[in-house]
Short mmCIF file of C-alpha atoms in Angstrom, two decimals:
data_model
loop_
_atom_site.label_atom_id
_atom_site.label_comp_id
_atom_site.label_asym_id
_atom_site.label_seq_id
_atom_site.Cartn_x
_atom_site.Cartn_y
_atom_site.Cartn_z
CA MET M 1 2.45 -35.26 6.08
CA LYS M 2 3.07 -32.21 8.18
CA ILE M 3 0.55 -29.47 7.59
CA VAL M 4 1.61 -26.01 8.63
CA ALA M 5 -1.47 -23.82 8.93
CA ALA M 6 -1.25 -20.06 8.68
CA LYS M 7 -2.86 -19.96 12.12
CA SER M 8 0.07 -21.75 13.76
CA ILE M 9 2.58 -19.49 12.04
CA LEU M 10 0.73 -16.50 13.44
CA LYS M 11 0.62 -18.21 16.84
CA PHE M 12 4.40 -18.64 16.73
CA ASN M 13 4.71 -14.96 15.77
CA ASP M 14 2.56 -14.05 18.77
CA GLN M 15 4.89 -16.00 21.08
CA LEU M 16 7.93 -14.14 19.75
CA ALA M 17 6.03 -10.85 20.02
CA ALA M 18 5.27 -11.58 23.68
CA GLU M 19 8.99 -12.25 24.27
CA ASN M 20 9.88 -8.96 22.57
CA ARG M 21 7.31 -7.11 24.68
CA ALA M 22 8.65 -8.60 27.92
CA ARG M 23 12.17 -7.54 26.95
CA PHE M 24 11.01 -4.03 26.02
CA ASN M 25 9.19 -3.76 29.36
CA ALA M 26 12.30 -4.83 31.26
CA LEU M 27 14.24 -2.11 29.43
CA GLY M 28 11.61 0.55 30.17
CA LEU M 29 11.26 0.98 26.43
CA TYR M 30 7.91 2.11 24.99
CA VAL M 31 7.42 0.68 21.49
CA VAL M 32 5.18 1.95 18.68
CA ASN M 33 4.35 0.06 15.48
CA LEU M 34 3.70 2.67 12.78
CA VAL M 35 1.75 1.36 9.78
CA GLY M 36 0.20 2.85 6.64
CA SER M 37 0.26 2.87 2.84
CA PRO M 38 3.40 3.67 0.85
CA GLY M 39 3.80 7.42 0.76
CA CYS M 40 1.24 8.24 3.46
CA GLY M 41 3.87 10.33 5.23
CA LYS M 42 5.15 8.11 8.05
CA THR M 43 8.75 9.35 7.97
CA THR M 44 7.83 13.03 7.61
CA LEU M 45 5.45 12.60 10.55
CA LEU M 46 8.27 11.09 12.65
CA GLU M 47 10.63 13.94 11.74
CA GLY M 48 8.02 16.44 12.92
CA LEU M 49 7.13 14.52 16.08
CA PHE M 50 10.75 14.07 17.17
CA GLU M 51 11.33 17.80 16.73
CA GLN M 52 8.23 18.54 18.84
CA LEU M 53 9.25 16.05 21.52
CA GLY M 54 12.64 17.75 21.82
CA SER M 55 14.53 16.61 24.89
CA ARG M 56 11.40 15.23 26.61
CA ILE M 57 11.83 11.83 24.99
CA ALA M 58 14.88 10.01 23.61
CA PRO M 59 13.69 8.17 20.50
CA ALA M 60 15.13 5.42 18.32
CA VAL M 61 13.73 3.96 15.12
CA ILE M 62 13.61 0.66 13.26
CA GLU M 63 13.01 1.16 9.54
CA GLY M 64 11.31 -1.66 7.64
CA ASP M 65 11.73 -1.50 3.87
CA ILE M 66 11.63 -3.87 0.92
CA ALA M 67 14.89 -2.35 -0.31
CA GLY M 68 17.19 0.60 0.29
CA GLN M 69 17.54 2.89 3.28
CA VAL M 70 16.05 6.17 2.12
CA ASP M 71 14.06 6.81 5.32
CA ALA M 72 16.83 5.60 7.63
CA ASP M 73 19.23 8.09 6.04
CA ARG M 74 16.73 10.92 6.59
CA LEU M 75 16.39 10.11 10.30
CA LYS M 76 20.11 9.51 10.84
CA GLN M 77 20.80 12.99 9.51
CA ARG M 78 18.72 14.25 12.44
CA GLY M 79 20.79 12.27 14.92
CA ILE M 80 18.14 9.59 15.54
CA PRO M 81 19.58 6.08 16.15
CA VAL M 82 18.20 3.84 13.38
CA VAL M 83 18.32 0.14 12.61
CA GLN M 84 17.41 -0.73 9.01
CA ILE M 85 15.60 -3.98 8.23
CA ASN M 86 15.57 -4.86 4.54
CA THR M 87 12.87 -7.46 4.00
CA GLU M 88 14.07 -8.26 0.45
CA GLY M 89 10.57 -8.52 -0.96
CA MET M 90 8.63 -9.46 2.20
CA CYS M 91 5.53 -7.32 2.60
CA HIS M 92 5.58 -6.79 6.37
CA LEU M 93 7.80 -6.99 9.44
CA ASP M 94 7.32 -9.85 11.91
CA ALA M 95 8.22 -10.39 15.55
CA ASN M 96 11.24 -12.51 14.68
CA MET M 97 12.79 -9.72 12.58
CA ILE M 98 12.21 -7.25 15.42
CA GLY M 99 13.76 -9.67 17.91
CA VAL M 100 16.89 -10.05 15.78
CA ALA M 101 17.10 -6.32 14.97
CA THR M 102 16.89 -5.23 18.62
CA SER M 103 18.92 -7.97 20.32
CA ASP M 104 22.33 -6.28 19.98
CA GLU M 105 21.18 -2.69 20.37
CA ASP M 106 21.87 -0.60 23.44
CA TYR M 107 18.55 1.02 24.34
CA SER M 108 19.55 1.98 27.89
CA HIS M 109 19.20 5.69 27.14
CA ILE M 110 16.16 5.38 24.88
CA ASN M 111 12.51 5.87 26.00
CA LEU M 112 10.65 5.45 22.74
CA LEU M 113 11.28 2.96 19.94
CA VAL M 114 9.25 3.55 16.79
CA ILE M 115 9.07 0.70 14.29
CA GLU M 116 8.22 2.15 10.88
CA ASN M 117 6.69 -0.83 9.12
CA VAL M 118 6.78 -1.58 5.38
CA GLY M 119 4.31 0.63 3.51
CA ASN M 120 1.35 -1.73 3.27
CA LEU M 121 -2.25 -1.32 4.38
CA VAL M 122 -2.97 -5.06 4.26
CA CYS M 123 -0.22 -7.43 5.35
CA THR M 124 1.13 -5.45 8.29
CA SER M 125 -2.19 -5.77 10.12
CA GLY M 126 -1.81 -9.45 11.11
CA TYR M 127 1.59 -9.32 12.79
CA ASP M 128 2.09 -8.29 16.41
CA LEU M 129 5.71 -7.12 16.76
CA GLY M 130 5.68 -6.80 20.53
CA GLU M 131 4.70 -3.14 20.42
CA HIS M 132 2.71 -1.30 23.09
CA LEU M 133 0.84 0.88 20.63
CA ARG M 134 -0.13 0.52 17.00
CA ILE M 135 -0.66 3.74 15.07
CA VAL M 136 -2.12 3.73 11.56
CA VAL M 137 -1.46 6.67 9.27
CA LEU M 138 -3.86 7.73 6.50
CA SER M 139 -3.08 10.66 4.25
CA VAL M 140 -5.75 12.97 2.92
CA ALA M 141 -4.48 12.26 -0.61
CA GLU M 142 -5.46 8.57 -0.30
CA GLY M 143 -9.16 9.39 -0.06
CA ASP M 144 -11.76 8.94 2.67
CA ASP M 145 -12.94 5.45 1.63
CA LYS M 146 -9.90 3.53 2.88
CA LEU M 147 -11.41 2.39 6.21
CA VAL M 148 -14.25 0.69 4.37
CA LYS M 149 -11.87 -0.94 1.89
CA TYR M 150 -9.10 -2.00 4.30
CA PRO M 151 -10.96 -2.42 7.62
CA ASN M 152 -8.63 -4.92 9.34
CA ILE M 153 -5.69 -2.62 9.88
CA PHE M 154 -7.83 0.21 11.23
CA GLN M 155 -9.73 -2.18 13.49
CA ARG M 156 -6.47 -3.37 15.04
CA SER M 157 -4.94 0.06 15.65
CA ASP M 158 -4.88 2.13 18.85
CA ALA M 159 -4.73 5.45 17.05
CA LEU M 160 -5.32 6.95 13.63
CA ILE M 161 -3.28 9.91 12.44
CA ILE M 162 -4.75 11.67 9.41
CA THR M 163 -1.79 13.28 7.62
CA LYS M 164 -1.31 15.86 4.83
CA THR M 165 -4.28 17.96 6.00
CA ASP M 166 -2.71 20.83 4.01
CA LEU M 167 -4.08 18.99 0.94
CA LEU M 168 -7.70 19.02 2.21
CA SER M 169 -8.72 21.79 -0.19
CA PHE M 170 -7.38 19.85 -3.17
CA CYS M 171 -8.63 16.31 -2.43
CA ARG M 172 -11.99 14.66 -1.96
CA PHE M 173 -11.65 13.81 1.72
CA ASP M 174 -14.44 14.07 4.30
CA VAL M 175 -12.76 14.10 7.73
CA ASP M 176 -16.08 13.43 9.50
CA ARG M 177 -16.69 10.32 7.39
CA VAL M 178 -13.25 8.98 8.36
CA ARG M 179 -13.80 9.81 12.04
CA ASN M 180 -17.16 8.02 11.99
CA ASP M 181 -15.75 4.96 10.22
CA MET M 182 -12.85 4.79 12.69
CA GLN M 183 -15.17 5.08 15.69
CA ARG M 184 -17.23 2.22 14.31
CA LEU M 185 -14.17 0.02 13.68
CA ALA M 186 -12.11 0.95 16.76
CA PRO M 187 -14.23 2.84 19.30
CA GLU M 188 -11.34 3.27 21.76
CA ALA M 189 -8.86 4.66 19.25
CA GLU M 190 -7.53 8.22 19.37
CA ILE M 191 -7.83 10.24 16.17
CA PHE M 192 -5.50 13.09 15.21
CA GLU M 193 -5.26 15.44 12.23
CA VAL M 194 -1.80 16.57 11.18
CA SER M 195 0.03 18.46 8.49
CA ALA M 196 3.64 17.55 9.18
CA THR M 197 5.00 19.91 6.53
CA ARG M 198 3.07 22.87 7.99
CA GLY M 199 3.41 21.69 11.58
CA ASP M 200 -0.36 21.68 12.27
CA GLY M 201 -1.46 19.21 14.94
CA LEU M 202 2.02 17.88 15.71
CA ALA M 203 2.16 19.33 19.25
CA GLU M 204 -1.04 17.52 20.21
CA VAL M 205 0.25 14.14 18.99
CA ALA M 206 3.64 14.71 20.60
CA ASP M 207 2.07 15.55 24.00
CA TRP M 208 -0.19 12.50 23.81
CA LEU M 209 2.71 10.23 22.84
CA ALA M 210 4.99 11.62 25.55
CA ALA M 211 2.27 11.01 28.16
CA ARG M 212 1.68 7.43 26.96
CA CYS M 213 5.41 6.83 26.87
CA THR M 214 6.19 8.04 30.40
CA SER M 215 3.08 6.61 32.09
CA ALA M 216 3.02 3.22 30.38
CA ALA M 217 6.69 2.34 30.31
CA PRO M 218 7.69 0.61 33.55
CA ALA M 219 10.78 1.68 35.46
CA ALA M 220 13.99 1.15 33.52
CA SER M 221 16.46 -1.57 34.44
CA THR M 222 17.75 -1.25 37.97
CA ASP M 223 21.29 -2.44 37.34
CA MET L 1 7.04 -34.92 4.63
CA LYS L 2 5.71 -32.90 1.74
CA ILE L 3 7.40 -29.56 1.40
CA VAL L 4 5.50 -26.94 -0.56
CA ALA L 5 7.91 -24.22 -1.63
CA ALA L 6 6.68 -20.74 -2.45
CA LYS L 7 8.33 -21.23 -5.84
CA SER L 8 6.04 -24.12 -6.76
CA ILE L 9 2.96 -22.17 -5.65
CA LEU L 10 4.03 -19.34 -7.95
CA LYS L 11 4.71 -21.89 -10.70
CA PHE L 12 1.17 -23.20 -10.31
CA ASN L 13 -0.11 -19.63 -10.46
CA ASP L 14 1.84 -19.13 -13.68
CA GLN L 15 0.18 -22.19 -15.22
CA LEU L 16 -3.29 -20.87 -14.36
CA ALA L 17 -2.27 -17.43 -15.66
CA ALA L 18 -1.23 -19.00 -18.98
CA GLU L 19 -4.61 -20.74 -19.20
CA ASN L 20 -6.39 -17.44 -18.50
CA ARG L 21 -4.30 -15.70 -21.19
CA ALA L 22 -5.07 -18.38 -23.76
CA ARG L 23 -8.78 -18.02 -23.01
CA PHE L 24 -8.61 -14.21 -23.21
CA ASN L 25 -6.79 -14.50 -26.56
CA ALA L 26 -9.43 -16.83 -27.91
CA LEU L 27 -12.07 -14.28 -26.91
CA GLY L 28 -10.18 -11.40 -28.52
CA LEU L 29 -10.10 -9.78 -25.08
CA TYR L 30 -7.21 -7.48 -24.18
CA VAL L 31 -6.51 -7.61 -20.43
CA VAL L 32 -4.79 -5.05 -18.21
CA ASN L 33 -3.62 -5.64 -14.62
CA LEU L 34 -3.76 -2.27 -12.84
CA VAL L 35 -1.66 -2.09 -9.67
CA GLY L 36 -0.65 0.61 -7.18
CA SER L 37 -0.86 1.73 -3.55
CA PRO L 38 -4.18 2.25 -1.75
CA GLY L 39 -5.54 5.64 -2.77
CA CYS L 40 -3.16 6.24 -5.69
CA GLY L 41 -6.17 6.96 -7.89
CA LYS L 42 -6.73 3.76 -9.87
CA THR L 43 -10.53 4.00 -10.02
CA THR L 44 -10.59 7.73 -10.80
CA LEU L 45 -8.07 7.06 -13.57
CA LEU L 46 -10.33 4.34 -15.01
CA GLU L 47 -13.36 6.63 -14.89
CA GLY L 48 -11.44 9.26 -16.86
CA LEU L 49 -9.97 6.77 -19.34
CA PHE L 50 -13.30 5.10 -20.12
CA GLU L 51 -14.82 8.52 -20.77
CA GLN L 52 -11.94 9.37 -23.13
CA LEU L 53 -12.19 6.02 -24.90
CA GLY L 54 -15.89 6.63 -25.57
CA SER L 55 -17.30 4.20 -28.11
CA ARG L 56 -13.86 3.22 -29.46
CA ILE L 57 -13.49 0.46 -26.88
CA ALA L 58 -16.04 -1.59 -24.92
CA PRO L 59 -14.54 -2.06 -21.43
CA ALA L 60 -15.29 -4.30 -18.50
CA VAL L 61 -13.67 -4.35 -15.05
CA ILE L 62 -12.80 -6.81 -12.31
CA GLU L 63 -12.49 -5.09 -8.94
CA GLY L 64 -10.20 -6.68 -6.35
CA ASP L 65 -10.79 -5.53 -2.78
CA ILE L 66 -10.21 -6.80 0.73
CA ALA L 67 -13.80 -5.87 1.58
CA GLY L 68 -16.74 -3.93 0.23
CA GLN L 69 -17.55 -2.80 -3.29
CA VAL L 70 -16.99 0.95 -3.21
CA ASP L 71 -15.10 1.09 -6.52
CA ALA L 72 -17.38 -1.42 -8.27
CA ASP L 73 -20.40 0.74 -7.39
CA ARG L 74 -18.68 3.82 -8.86
CA LEU L 75 -18.00 2.07 -12.16
CA LYS L 76 -21.42 0.39 -12.36
CA GLN L 77 -23.01 3.82 -12.08
CA ARG L 78 -21.23 4.65 -15.33
CA GLY L 79 -22.65 1.57 -17.03
CA ILE L 80 -19.38 -0.41 -16.95
CA PRO L 81 -19.86 -4.18 -16.43
CA VAL L 82 -18.05 -5.06 -13.19
CA VAL L 83 -17.23 -8.28 -11.35
CA GLN L 84 -16.28 -7.79 -7.69
CA ILE L 85 -13.73 -10.09 -6.07
CA ASN L 86 -13.62 -9.79 -2.28
CA THR L 87 -10.36 -11.33 -1.10
CA GLU L 88 -11.45 -11.33 2.58
CA GLY L 89 -8.06 -10.25 3.85
CA MET L 90 -5.83 -11.55 1.04
CA CYS L 91 -3.36 -8.93 -0.09
CA HIS L 92 -3.40 -9.55 -3.85
CA LEU L 93 -5.38 -11.22 -6.63
CA ASP L 94 -4.09 -14.44 -8.18
CA ALA L 95 -4.68 -16.27 -11.45
CA ASN L 96 -7.09 -18.74 -9.88
CA MET L 97 -9.38 -15.93 -8.62
CA ILE L 98 -9.35 -14.36 -12.09
CA GLY L 99 -10.12 -17.72 -13.69
CA VAL L 100 -13.13 -18.22 -11.42
CA ALA L 101 -14.32 -14.62 -11.73
CA THR L 102 -14.26 -14.64 -15.54
CA SER L 103 -15.44 -18.19 -16.27
CA ASP L 104 -19.18 -17.39 -16.31
CA GLU L 105 -18.99 -13.91 -17.79
CA ASP L 106 -20.06 -13.07 -21.32
CA TYR L 107 -17.23 -11.01 -22.78
CA SER L 108 -18.30 -11.44 -26.41
CA HIS L 109 -18.96 -7.70 -26.83
CA ILE L 110 -16.02 -6.54 -24.69
CA ASN L 111 -12.59 -5.49 -26.05
CA LEU L 112 -10.80 -4.43 -22.90
CA LEU L 113 -10.88 -6.06 -19.46
CA VAL L 114 -9.19 -4.08 -16.71
CA ILE L 115 -8.39 -5.90 -13.49
CA GLU L 116 -8.07 -3.34 -10.68
CA ASN L 117 -5.89 -5.18 -8.20
CA VAL L 118 -5.92 -4.78 -4.39
CA GLY L 119 -4.17 -1.55 -3.37
CA ASN L 120 -0.72 -2.90 -2.55
CA LEU L 121 2.69 -1.93 -3.88
CA VAL L 122 4.35 -5.16 -2.69
CA CYS L 123 2.33 -8.37 -2.93
CA THR L 124 0.64 -7.76 -6.26
CA SER L 125 3.99 -7.74 -8.06
CA GLY L 126 4.59 -11.50 -7.88
CA TYR L 127 1.34 -12.77 -9.40
CA ASP L 128 0.73 -13.03 -13.14
CA LEU L 129 -3.05 -12.97 -13.66
CA GLY L 130 -2.95 -13.80 -17.37
CA GLU L 131 -2.95 -10.13 -18.39
CA HIS L 132 -1.39 -8.71 -21.55
CA LEU L 133 -0.24 -5.50 -19.93
CA ARG L 134 0.65 -4.52 -16.39
CA ILE L 135 0.26 -0.85 -15.51
CA VAL L 136 1.56 0.55 -12.22
CA VAL L 137 0.07 3.76 -10.87
CA LEU L 138 2.01 6.17 -8.65
CA SER L 139 0.41 9.35 -7.33
CA VAL L 140 2.36 12.55 -6.85
CA ALA L 141 1.18 12.61 -3.21
CA GLU L 142 3.09 9.37 -2.46
CA GLY L 143 6.46 11.00 -3.07
CA ASP L 144 9.20 10.45 -5.65
CA ASP L 145 11.18 7.84 -3.67
CA LYS L 146 8.78 4.94 -4.18
CA LEU L 147 10.65 3.29 -7.08
CA VAL L 148 13.77 2.98 -4.94
CA LYS L 149 11.79 1.62 -1.99
CA TYR L 150 9.48 -0.79 -3.87
CA PRO L 151 11.51 -1.68 -6.98
CA ASN L 152 9.96 -5.08 -7.80
CA ILE L 153 6.56 -3.88 -8.88
CA PHE L 154 7.95 -1.12 -11.09
CA GLN L 155 10.49 -3.51 -12.63
CA ARG L 156 7.71 -5.90 -13.61
CA SER L 157 5.37 -3.32 -15.15
CA ASP L 158 4.90 -2.37 -18.81
CA ALA L 159 3.84 1.19 -18.07
CA LEU L 160 3.90 3.73 -15.27
CA ILE L 161 1.13 6.28 -14.92
CA ILE L 162 1.97 9.16 -12.61
CA THR L 163 -1.37 10.42 -11.26
CA LYS L 164 -2.60 13.50 -9.35
CA THR L 165 -0.21 15.86 -11.20
CA ASP L 166 -2.55 18.68 -10.07
CA LEU L 167 -0.87 18.25 -6.66
CA LEU L 168 2.67 18.82 -8.04
CA SER L 169 2.86 22.36 -6.59
CA PHE L 170 1.93 21.10 -3.12
CA CYS L 171 4.08 17.94 -2.83
CA ARG L 172 7.77 17.14 -2.94
CA PHE L 173 7.80 15.19 -6.18
CA ASP L 174 10.54 15.38 -8.82
CA VAL L 175 9.03 13.95 -12.04
CA ASP L 176 12.49 13.67 -13.66
CA ARG L 177 13.77 11.58 -10.77
CA VAL L 178 10.83 9.18 -11.15
CA ARG L 179 11.27 9.00 -14.94
CA ASN L 180 14.98 8.23 -14.50
CA ASP L 181 14.34 5.57 -11.85
CA MET L 182 11.68 3.94 -14.04
CA GLN L 183 13.96 3.91 -17.08
CA ARG L 184 16.64 2.22 -15.00
CA LEU L 185 14.21 -0.41 -13.62
CA ALA L 186 12.10 -1.00 -16.75
CA PRO L 187 13.77 0.54 -19.82
CA GLU L 188 10.97 -0.54 -22.18
CA ALA L 189 8.12 0.86 -20.10
CA GLU L 190 5.94 3.75 -21.21
CA ILE L 191 5.58 6.64 -18.76
CA PHE L 192 2.56 8.95 -18.60
CA GLU L 193 1.62 11.94 -16.44
CA VAL L 194 -2.06 12.40 -15.65
CA SER L 195 -4.42 14.47 -13.56
CA ALA L 196 -7.64 12.49 -13.80
CA THR L 197 -9.65 15.10 -11.91
CA ARG L 198 -8.49 17.90 -14.24
CA GLY L 199 -8.38 15.65 -17.32
CA ASP L 200 -4.72 16.41 -18.13
CA GLY L 201 -2.92 13.62 -20.00
CA LEU L 202 -5.92 11.29 -20.20
CA ALA L 203 -6.27 11.53 -24.00
CA GLU L 204 -2.67 10.39 -24.51
CA VAL L 205 -3.11 7.32 -22.29
CA ALA L 206 -6.47 6.50 -23.87
CA ASP L 207 -5.03 6.67 -27.41
CA TRP L 208 -2.08 4.50 -26.42
CA LEU L 209 -4.34 1.96 -24.71
CA ALA L 210 -6.79 1.85 -27.62
CA ALA L 211 -3.92 1.22 -30.04
CA ARG L 212 -2.48 -1.58 -27.85
CA CYS L 213 -5.93 -3.03 -27.45
CA THR L 214 -6.84 -3.18 -31.14
CA SER L 215 -3.41 -4.21 -32.46
CA ALA L 216 -2.57 -6.81 -29.84
CA ALA L 217 -5.91 -8.56 -29.39
CA PRO L 218 -6.27 -11.35 -31.93
CA ALA L 219 -9.44 -11.81 -33.93
CA ALA L 220 -12.45 -12.62 -31.79
CA SER L 221 -14.01 -16.03 -31.74
CA THR L 222 -15.18 -17.21 -35.15
CA ASP L 223 -18.20 -19.16 -34.01
#
């Protein structure tokens, strides 16, 4: 009897992720895996960040959704190149999906590829997609106890962006508690506070991302 | 080679769920599976509902969490009997966990058992726990496009409770759009609008739940 352990499936995913990463490096493409709950504001954050980045960075997006293409349509309207992955019920993206989705795309003029993962604070945490940076988004409306309740995904992220800070007066959300919990779980992680609808904090994230993008991405293909 | 298909795992879950349901029926216990995104307000809703229900209904809760017991502590403080299930990374509860969690409990004086599932709008949709009623919670802060993006869970629910309506003035959320999408996905489902922090709409949900609870639960054990 052949026994397929979850561990070996994840190991296979890690191999594919490493292949993706090598290909992204060869292309000079900096890749971000953006994770968070449904409705935490990932797409609105991207809209704001791309506007802030202006001509400094040429972005492209992969949208991961159970069904539909609501977010892809929003970004396409802004002229952002988007590939839509419909998982048809699957709760997270994996490295194989990203490999297939990117294989035919022309990223020669793109610096930054953002993968907007399925809205899920649990299942997305275990799958390396080949990204250079994992950013977790937490909205003020979700409450300040989420790091204690869903520690894995925060522990495995390089940055936390607290969104919807315009709702701080209307929600029970202690920013200091969240900052402390994040420092405990991921001491190296950057922490930002943003209201994408108001524009607060976007410039800071955009500058940080642009710096990461240009310094970390190796020289583009020499052909 | 033995091939274990996801379908047969779900079939096994369904068998255990049927056993749970038969046991709950024999106990005269009405069981609700409460699902929704992380931070959509499930626990705050329960706190408000239990207060509204007063002495009409004797409730108990099972809390499903990846880690910790934040919500269980909140409910225990209010004198609600709580069993905590820590899934240790698992993204949803299943019928086996519920069977184990309830097997030793004395529910002889309880009418209503609410299972607060792991915060997850994807993975919780596929697992029958043996409940009589599945309620999905969607907060205004998550946005009005969630039914289109995560249709399965809404399709498989008996009621939708829209929470955090106190945030309606501050969020892009078209209640009519959500009502229309829900009617398309689950024509028989009840739809409620609630602000648990303000108390708006709680009485209506409590009355509806009390009526379901007393009419649907068969006579308690005759021993």
